[in-house]
Amino acid sequence: TGTNMKMTIEGGVNEIYNLDETDISEVSKKLSRGMLMSARGNSGVILSQLFRGISKGLEGFKQVDAFNLARAFNSGVTQAYKAVMKPVEGTILTVAREATEKLMAISSSRMSINEFFDEFIAEAEASLKRTPELLPVLKEAGVVDSGGAGLIQILTGMKMAVDGNFVSEKPVEAAMHTIGTKFISKVDNAEFGYCTEFIIDAKKDLDPEVDENYIANKLSSIGNSIVVVKDGNIIKVHVHTLKPGDALNIGQEFGEFIHLKIENMTIQHNNTTELRKNLVEEVKDEHVKPQVTKPAVRKKIAVVTVANGEGLINTFKEMGADYVVSGGQSMNPSTEDFIRGYDTLNAE
């Protein structure tokens, strides 16, 4: 969840990094678009929709006060709930909604933006602590909702920026993926299968009645965890299904694929049962590129593969892989991860 949310928000940040614009309406529109195109997994899509709704709420504003910012967040909550076919309480949706409801009640034009974020984060943290009471699987595991926790990290980053404490002054670079534990208990087999995501460029003559609900209803016969987003000519779909081919066939009725991703969650569930250490070597000084020493002998073909876990990585190397990218189900490597691998090789 954390990786998916991180990569989603980074897509938006990279979209606006070099934007020469101070109009909050325009900046938020670009941020929202970048997040939609980079959204990963259920949590990432919901996060992108929260910010899409915030962008709608900021439309027409060059700058906003605390009261109008609360209204924008309220628009974000409405959009996020709308995007999920079966909203579940005790998740990021609840945390965003309850914090927003509090600010809608207490914010005014006299409240500073700094005070807004102080109040918002305080209520979000209180809401997060209540999530186990709303979602039994969280209570059983003794944890709070990870998506809600991720949202609070993003809000905290916003608050730091408002206070003039910026985390970074450079563009976000390729994510170093960290593998963590995953709790899965007493989950119905229907929750497994294939995590299927795709982005479609909608047909120009697409029937105006084909909206998010129409597409979601068509997908409901073959899967669950359905999230559908329609933004202009872009349609983004997330669904868990045992028949990913059927999902793609449904999607292609509405346009042509720009991007698609299918991951086997059953294999992920079977393999992800213990804490795996981070196998990516981190560069201590982010401003210094690592020195790469290529093999002296040039090969005809070099093999770059992807694996998750020390045992599998060693197995791939023993079978002849020249470079192993750390990643796998629900944690897709970035393009930069592959390029970094290619730069270490000497092959045609």
Tab-separated table of C-alpha atoms in Angstrom:
chain	number	residue	atom	x	y	z
A	1	THR	CA	0.000	0.000	0.000
A	2	GLY	CA	2.757	2.431	0.932
A	3	THR	CA	4.689	1.759	-2.271
A	4	ASN	CA	1.573	2.161	-4.419
A	5	MET	CA	0.632	5.457	-2.745
A	6	LYS	CA	4.219	6.732	-2.916
A	7	MET	CA	4.503	6.054	-6.642
A	8	THR	CA	1.090	7.618	-7.255
A	9	ILE	CA	1.893	10.869	-5.473
A	10	GLU	CA	5.347	10.982	-7.097
A	11	GLY	CA	3.691	10.848	-10.525
A	12	GLY	CA	1.791	13.999	-9.634
A	13	VAL	CA	4.798	15.741	-8.087
A	14	ASN	CA	6.925	15.093	-11.166
A	15	GLU	CA	4.139	16.511	-13.347
A	16	ILE	CA	4.242	19.901	-11.605
A	17	TYR	CA	7.905	20.152	-10.599
A	18	ASN	CA	8.949	22.409	-13.478
A	19	LEU	CA	5.536	24.062	-13.873
A	20	ASP	CA	5.895	27.849	-14.022
A	21	GLU	CA	2.472	28.534	-12.535
A	22	THR	CA	1.180	29.963	-9.245
A	23	ASP	CA	-2.556	29.622	-9.947
A	24	ILE	CA	-3.677	26.890	-7.496
A	25	SER	CA	-6.432	25.758	-9.854
A	26	GLU	CA	-3.973	25.051	-12.683
A	27	VAL	CA	-1.347	23.465	-10.435
A	28	SER	CA	-3.877	21.118	-8.826
A	29	LYS	CA	-5.234	20.137	-12.257
A	30	LYS	CA	-1.738	19.102	-13.423
A	31	LEU	CA	-1.038	17.304	-10.127
A	32	SER	CA	-4.312	15.381	-10.424
A	33	ARG	CA	-3.614	14.339	-14.009
A	34	GLY	CA	-0.112	13.129	-13.142
A	35	MET	CA	-1.444	11.116	-10.204
A	36	LEU	CA	-4.147	9.486	-12.314
A	37	MET	CA	-1.646	8.345	-14.946
A	38	SER	CA	0.739	7.020	-12.254
A	39	ALA	CA	-1.872	5.495	-9.925
A	40	ARG	CA	-0.887	2.013	-8.672
A	41	GLY	CA	-3.207	-0.476	-6.991
A	42	ASN	CA	-6.454	0.143	-5.147
A	43	SER	CA	-4.917	2.601	-2.677
A	44	GLY	CA	-3.205	4.583	-5.433
A	45	VAL	CA	-6.348	4.900	-7.536
A	46	ILE	CA	-8.391	6.056	-4.528
A	47	LEU	CA	-5.664	8.555	-3.611
A	48	SER	CA	-5.624	9.897	-7.167
A	49	GLN	CA	-9.386	10.337	-7.032
A	50	LEU	CA	-9.204	12.180	-3.736
A	51	PHE	CA	-6.847	14.681	-5.383
A	52	ARG	CA	-8.948	14.761	-8.542
A	53	GLY	CA	-11.916	15.872	-6.449
A	54	ILE	CA	-9.760	18.420	-4.601
A	55	SER	CA	-8.732	19.788	-8.006
A	56	LYS	CA	-12.393	20.116	-8.998
A	57	GLY	CA	-13.050	21.972	-5.751
A	58	LEU	CA	-10.190	24.389	-6.483
A	59	GLU	CA	-11.354	25.099	-10.036
A	60	GLY	CA	-11.501	28.822	-10.758
A	61	PHE	CA	-9.411	29.804	-7.707
A	62	LYS	CA	-6.025	31.503	-7.967
A	63	GLN	CA	-5.582	31.117	-4.198
A	64	VAL	CA	-7.763	29.834	-1.362
A	65	ASP	CA	-8.447	30.434	2.304
A	66	ALA	CA	-9.046	27.689	4.874
A	67	PHE	CA	-12.812	27.616	4.315
A	68	ASN	CA	-12.495	27.077	0.556
A	69	LEU	CA	-9.718	24.541	1.099
A	70	ALA	CA	-12.097	22.556	3.329
A	71	ARG	CA	-14.705	22.690	0.545
A	72	ALA	CA	-12.087	21.419	-1.918
A	73	PHE	CA	-11.246	18.485	0.367
A	74	ASN	CA	-14.961	17.779	0.688
A	75	SER	CA	-15.130	17.608	-3.108
A	76	GLY	CA	-12.186	15.187	-2.955
A	77	VAL	CA	-13.961	12.889	-0.507
A	78	THR	CA	-17.092	12.862	-2.683
A	79	GLN	CA	-15.029	11.957	-5.760
A	80	ALA	CA	-13.094	9.218	-3.932
A	81	TYR	CA	-16.281	7.542	-2.657
A	82	LYS	CA	-17.829	7.808	-6.113
A	83	ALA	CA	-14.860	6.046	-7.723
A	84	VAL	CA	-15.181	2.930	-5.531
A	85	MET	CA	-18.018	0.583	-6.419
A	86	LYS	CA	-18.384	-0.725	-2.845
A	87	PRO	CA	-16.815	1.773	-0.410
A	88	VAL	CA	-15.506	0.161	2.771
A	89	GLU	CA	-15.396	2.088	6.039
A	90	GLY	CA	-12.324	1.825	8.237
A	91	THR	CA	-10.087	2.703	5.283
A	92	ILE	CA	-8.464	5.792	3.750
A	93	LEU	CA	-11.980	6.848	2.698
A	94	THR	CA	-13.105	7.086	6.322
A	95	VAL	CA	-9.992	8.954	7.449
A	96	ALA	CA	-10.358	11.528	4.654
A	97	ARG	CA	-14.109	11.919	5.217
A	98	GLU	CA	-14.040	12.319	9.001
A	99	ALA	CA	-11.177	14.812	8.918
A	100	THR	CA	-12.939	16.782	6.190
A	101	GLU	CA	-16.254	16.799	8.083
A	102	LYS	CA	-14.467	18.277	11.105
A	103	LEU	CA	-12.885	21.047	9.017
A	104	MET	CA	-16.121	21.800	7.198
A	105	ALA	CA	-17.606	22.461	10.631
A	106	ILE	CA	-14.838	24.603	12.151
A	107	SER	CA	-12.998	26.300	9.262
A	108	SER	CA	-13.541	29.936	8.312
A	109	SER	CA	-11.893	32.645	6.271
A	110	ARG	CA	-10.170	33.763	9.487
A	111	MET	CA	-8.445	30.413	10.031
A	112	SER	CA	-4.900	30.274	8.662
A	113	ILE	CA	-3.826	27.492	6.294
A	114	ASN	CA	-1.312	26.400	8.939
A	115	GLU	CA	-4.121	26.017	11.467
A	116	PHE	CA	-6.189	24.183	8.857
A	117	PHE	CA	-3.563	21.468	8.468
A	118	ASP	CA	-2.982	21.237	12.229
A	119	GLU	CA	-6.689	20.547	12.777
A	120	PHE	CA	-7.011	18.304	9.722
A	121	ILE	CA	-4.075	16.070	10.675
A	122	ALA	CA	-5.191	15.850	14.313
A	123	GLU	CA	-8.652	14.642	13.280
A	124	ALA	CA	-7.203	12.294	10.621
A	125	GLU	CA	-4.965	10.688	13.263
A	126	ALA	CA	-7.931	10.261	15.605
A	127	SER	CA	-9.940	8.720	12.771
A	128	LEU	CA	-7.068	6.376	11.912
A	129	LYS	CA	-7.013	5.058	15.482
A	130	ARG	CA	-10.717	4.203	15.143
A	131	THR	CA	-10.322	2.183	11.917
A	132	PRO	CA	-9.898	-1.206	13.690
A	133	GLU	CA	-13.361	-0.733	15.234
A	134	LEU	CA	-14.855	-0.391	11.744
A	135	LEU	CA	-12.913	-3.106	9.910
A	136	PRO	CA	-12.645	-6.472	11.726
A	137	VAL	CA	-9.614	-7.661	9.731
A	138	LEU	CA	-7.635	-4.698	11.132
A	139	LYS	CA	-8.689	-5.455	14.691
A	140	GLU	CA	-7.743	-9.112	14.256
A	141	ALA	CA	-4.287	-8.118	13.036
A	142	GLY	CA	-3.846	-5.448	15.706
A	143	VAL	CA	-3.122	-2.723	13.151
A	144	VAL	CA	-4.672	0.465	11.770
A	145	ASP	CA	-5.515	0.993	8.089
A	146	SER	CA	-2.398	1.397	5.944
A	147	GLY	CA	-4.081	3.633	3.357
A	148	GLY	CA	-5.255	6.033	6.045
A	149	ALA	CA	-1.754	6.055	7.530
A	150	GLY	CA	-0.329	6.851	4.084
A	151	LEU	CA	-2.733	9.766	3.664
A	152	ILE	CA	-1.585	11.242	6.977
A	153	GLN	CA	2.035	11.086	5.768
A	154	ILE	CA	1.061	13.084	2.679
A	155	LEU	CA	-0.904	15.622	4.751
A	156	THR	CA	2.083	15.948	7.104
A	157	GLY	CA	4.293	16.696	4.102
A	158	MET	CA	1.844	19.401	3.012
A	159	LYS	CA	1.862	20.915	6.496
A	160	MET	CA	5.679	20.928	6.536
A	161	ALA	CA	5.715	22.743	3.188
A	162	VAL	CA	3.193	25.332	4.424
A	163	ASP	CA	5.526	25.909	7.381
A	164	GLY	CA	8.438	26.407	4.963
A	165	ASN	CA	10.065	23.065	5.776
A	166	PHE	CA	10.413	21.423	2.373
A	167	VAL	CA	11.448	17.773	2.267
A	168	SER	CA	13.199	18.122	-1.094
A	169	GLU	CA	14.056	20.782	-3.646
A	170	LYS	CA	14.777	18.376	-6.481
A	171	PRO	CA	12.560	16.207	-8.678
A	172	VAL	CA	11.615	12.807	-7.380
A	173	GLU	CA	13.893	10.159	-8.824
A	174	ALA	CA	13.302	6.444	-9.331
A	175	ALA	CA	11.756	4.843	-6.274
A	176	MET	CA	13.868	2.422	-4.284
A	177	HIS	CA	11.422	-0.340	-3.476
A	178	THR	CA	11.381	-1.624	0.087
A	179	ILE	CA	9.741	-4.967	0.734
A	180	GLY	CA	7.730	-5.234	3.944
A	181	THR	CA	5.441	-7.696	5.656
A	182	LYS	CA	1.899	-8.306	4.528
A	183	PHE	CA	-0.977	-9.496	6.706
A	184	ILE	CA	-3.476	-11.807	5.012
A	185	SER	CA	-5.872	-13.812	7.167
A	186	LYS	CA	-9.231	-15.495	6.584
A	187	VAL	CA	-9.610	-13.852	3.192
A	188	ASP	CA	-12.135	-15.329	0.811
A	189	ASN	CA	-10.553	-16.963	-2.243
A	190	ALA	CA	-12.437	-14.453	-4.384
A	191	GLU	CA	-9.994	-11.852	-3.113
A	192	PHE	CA	-7.205	-13.617	-4.950
A	193	GLY	CA	-6.866	-14.162	-8.694
A	194	TYR	CA	-5.466	-11.360	-10.823
A	195	CYS	CA	-5.112	-7.688	-9.980
A	196	THR	CA	-5.982	-6.187	-13.361
A	197	GLU	CA	-5.466	-2.516	-14.160
A	198	PHE	CA	-5.662	-0.641	-17.440
A	199	ILE	CA	-5.952	2.859	-18.886
A	200	ILE	CA	-8.069	3.380	-22.010
A	201	ASP	CA	-8.215	6.184	-24.546
A	202	ALA	CA	-12.002	6.344	-24.952
A	203	LYS	CA	-13.640	6.173	-28.379
A	204	LYS	CA	-14.556	9.569	-29.789
A	205	ASP	CA	-18.094	8.362	-30.467
A	206	LEU	CA	-18.494	6.741	-27.027
A	207	ASP	CA	-22.075	6.954	-25.780
A	208	PRO	CA	-22.320	9.771	-23.164
A	209	GLU	CA	-24.260	7.367	-20.926
A	210	VAL	CA	-21.131	5.219	-20.533
A	211	ASP	CA	-19.901	6.569	-17.196
A	212	GLU	CA	-18.017	5.091	-14.240
A	213	ASN	CA	-21.097	3.280	-12.903
A	214	TYR	CA	-21.935	1.766	-16.279
A	215	ILE	CA	-18.439	0.295	-16.678
A	216	ALA	CA	-18.261	-0.824	-13.026
A	217	ASN	CA	-21.569	-2.664	-13.348
A	218	LYS	CA	-20.288	-4.553	-16.402
A	219	LEU	CA	-17.168	-5.587	-14.498
A	220	SER	CA	-19.076	-6.606	-11.355
A	221	SER	CA	-20.095	-9.918	-12.937
A	222	ILE	CA	-16.460	-11.053	-13.224
A	223	GLY	CA	-14.669	-9.517	-10.234
A	224	ASN	CA	-14.521	-7.321	-7.141
A	225	SER	CA	-12.445	-4.455	-5.657
A	226	ILE	CA	-13.623	-2.448	-8.653
A	227	VAL	CA	-12.512	1.158	-9.091
A	228	VAL	CA	-13.354	3.029	-12.302
A	229	VAL	CA	-12.284	6.586	-13.094
A	230	LYS	CA	-13.315	8.599	-16.162
A	231	ASP	CA	-11.448	11.847	-16.734
A	232	GLY	CA	-12.206	13.346	-20.125
A	233	ASN	CA	-11.137	10.806	-22.734
A	234	ILE	CA	-9.137	8.778	-20.180
A	235	ILE	CA	-10.742	5.770	-18.466
A	236	LYS	CA	-8.803	4.015	-15.684
A	237	VAL	CA	-9.956	0.646	-14.354
A	238	HIS	CA	-8.863	-1.493	-11.386
A	239	VAL	CA	-10.469	-4.912	-10.761
A	240	HIS	CA	-9.613	-8.181	-8.996
A	241	THR	CA	-10.777	-11.084	-11.132
A	242	LEU	CA	-10.128	-14.746	-11.875
A	243	LYS	CA	-10.533	-13.977	-15.598
A	244	PRO	CA	-8.365	-10.995	-16.572
A	245	GLY	CA	-8.971	-11.669	-20.264
A	246	ASP	CA	-12.685	-11.044	-19.754
A	247	ALA	CA	-11.900	-7.741	-18.029
A	248	LEU	CA	-9.738	-6.666	-20.965
A	249	ASN	CA	-12.469	-7.613	-23.431
A	250	ILE	CA	-14.936	-5.445	-21.537
A	251	GLY	CA	-12.446	-2.579	-21.428
A	252	GLN	CA	-11.776	-2.699	-25.143
A	253	GLU	CA	-15.462	-2.107	-25.838
A	254	PHE	CA	-14.919	1.492	-24.772
A	255	GLY	CA	-11.633	2.357	-26.492
A	256	GLU	CA	-7.995	1.423	-26.992
A	257	PHE	CA	-5.484	0.540	-24.278
A	258	ILE	CA	-2.816	3.077	-23.340
A	259	HIS	CA	-1.415	0.924	-20.539
A	260	LEU	CA	-2.312	-2.339	-18.849
A	261	LYS	CA	-0.964	-4.401	-15.933
A	262	ILE	CA	-1.975	-7.840	-14.664
A	263	GLU	CA	-0.528	-9.366	-11.475
A	264	ASN	CA	-1.198	-12.813	-9.994
A	265	MET	CA	-2.305	-12.191	-6.405
A	266	THR	CA	-2.622	-15.885	-5.601
A	267	ILE	CA	1.109	-16.401	-6.152
A	268	GLN	CA	1.771	-13.215	-4.186
A	269	HIS	CA	-0.297	-14.554	-1.278
A	270	ASN	CA	1.505	-17.905	-1.300
A	271	ASN	CA	4.984	-16.386	-1.488
A	272	THR	CA	4.659	-13.313	0.734
A	273	THR	CA	4.560	-14.951	4.163
A	274	GLU	CA	7.648	-13.580	5.852
A	275	LEU	CA	9.565	-10.374	6.212
A	276	ARG	CA	11.886	-9.877	3.251
A	277	LYS	CA	14.839	-7.564	3.564
A	278	ASN	CA	15.354	-4.724	1.167
A	279	LEU	CA	17.640	-6.086	-1.521
A	280	VAL	CA	18.166	-2.795	-3.314
A	281	GLU	CA	21.535	-1.212	-2.591
A	282	GLU	CA	20.797	2.398	-1.675
A	283	VAL	CA	23.114	5.196	-2.708
A	284	LYS	CA	24.094	7.045	0.467
A	285	ASP	CA	24.553	10.428	-1.243
A	286	GLU	CA	21.563	11.010	-3.499
A	287	HIS	CA	23.463	13.687	-5.435
A	288	VAL	CA	26.253	11.306	-6.440
A	289	LYS	CA	25.619	8.725	-9.129
A	290	PRO	CA	27.120	5.316	-8.348
A	291	GLN	CA	30.191	4.404	-10.330
A	292	VAL	CA	29.385	1.561	-12.713
A	293	THR	CA	32.061	-0.902	-13.787
A	294	LYS	CA	30.934	-2.878	-16.827
A	295	PRO	CA	32.240	-6.387	-17.562
A	296	ALA	CA	35.343	-6.291	-19.754
A	297	VAL	CA	34.075	-9.004	-22.119
A	298	ARG	CA	31.155	-7.986	-24.347
A	299	LYS	CA	28.341	-10.542	-24.673
A	300	LYS	CA	25.866	-11.109	-27.471
A	301	ILE	CA	22.898	-11.225	-25.086
A	302	ALA	CA	22.548	-10.251	-21.424
A	303	VAL	CA	19.547	-11.246	-19.334
A	304	VAL	CA	17.810	-8.838	-16.967
A	305	THR	CA	14.993	-10.302	-14.872
A	306	VAL	CA	12.773	-9.362	-11.941
A	307	ALA	CA	12.485	-11.302	-8.682
A	308	ASN	CA	11.344	-10.756	-5.119
A	309	GLY	CA	13.194	-12.367	-2.216
A	310	GLU	CA	16.792	-13.419	-1.662
A	311	GLY	CA	16.166	-17.089	-2.509
A	312	LEU	CA	14.589	-16.361	-5.891
A	313	ILE	CA	17.195	-13.731	-6.744
A	314	ASN	CA	20.002	-16.221	-6.071
A	315	THR	CA	18.203	-18.864	-8.124
A	316	PHE	CA	17.902	-16.507	-11.105
A	317	LYS	CA	21.593	-15.632	-10.856
A	318	GLU	CA	22.527	-19.318	-10.712
A	319	MET	CA	20.451	-19.884	-13.860
A	320	GLY	CA	22.452	-17.243	-15.707
A	321	ALA	CA	20.716	-13.907	-15.124
A	322	ASP	CA	23.181	-11.026	-15.486
A	323	TYR	CA	21.161	-8.562	-13.435
A	324	VAL	CA	18.158	-9.008	-11.141
A	325	VAL	CA	15.781	-6.092	-10.514
A	326	SER	CA	14.179	-6.272	-7.077
A	327	GLY	CA	10.386	-6.216	-7.338
A	328	GLY	CA	7.359	-8.264	-8.275
A	329	GLN	CA	3.660	-8.636	-7.570
A	330	SER	CA	2.059	-5.333	-6.460
A	331	MET	CA	5.504	-3.673	-6.463
A	332	ASN	CA	6.348	-3.040	-10.096
A	333	PRO	CA	9.887	-1.812	-10.782
A	334	SER	CA	10.210	1.570	-12.459
A	335	THR	CA	11.723	2.147	-15.886
A	336	GLU	CA	14.751	3.637	-14.137
A	337	ASP	CA	15.293	0.374	-12.222
A	338	PHE	CA	15.767	-1.443	-15.526
A	339	ILE	CA	17.956	1.276	-17.051
A	340	ARG	CA	20.167	1.170	-13.958
A	341	GLY	CA	20.597	-2.550	-14.604
A	342	TYR	CA	21.344	-2.078	-18.295
A	343	ASP	CA	24.057	0.447	-17.408
A	344	THR	CA	25.956	-2.259	-15.498
A	345	LEU	CA	26.065	-4.640	-18.473
A	346	ASN	CA	28.208	-4.982	-21.580
A	347	ALA	CA	26.139	-6.728	-24.241
A	348	GLU	CA	24.734	-6.166	-27.712
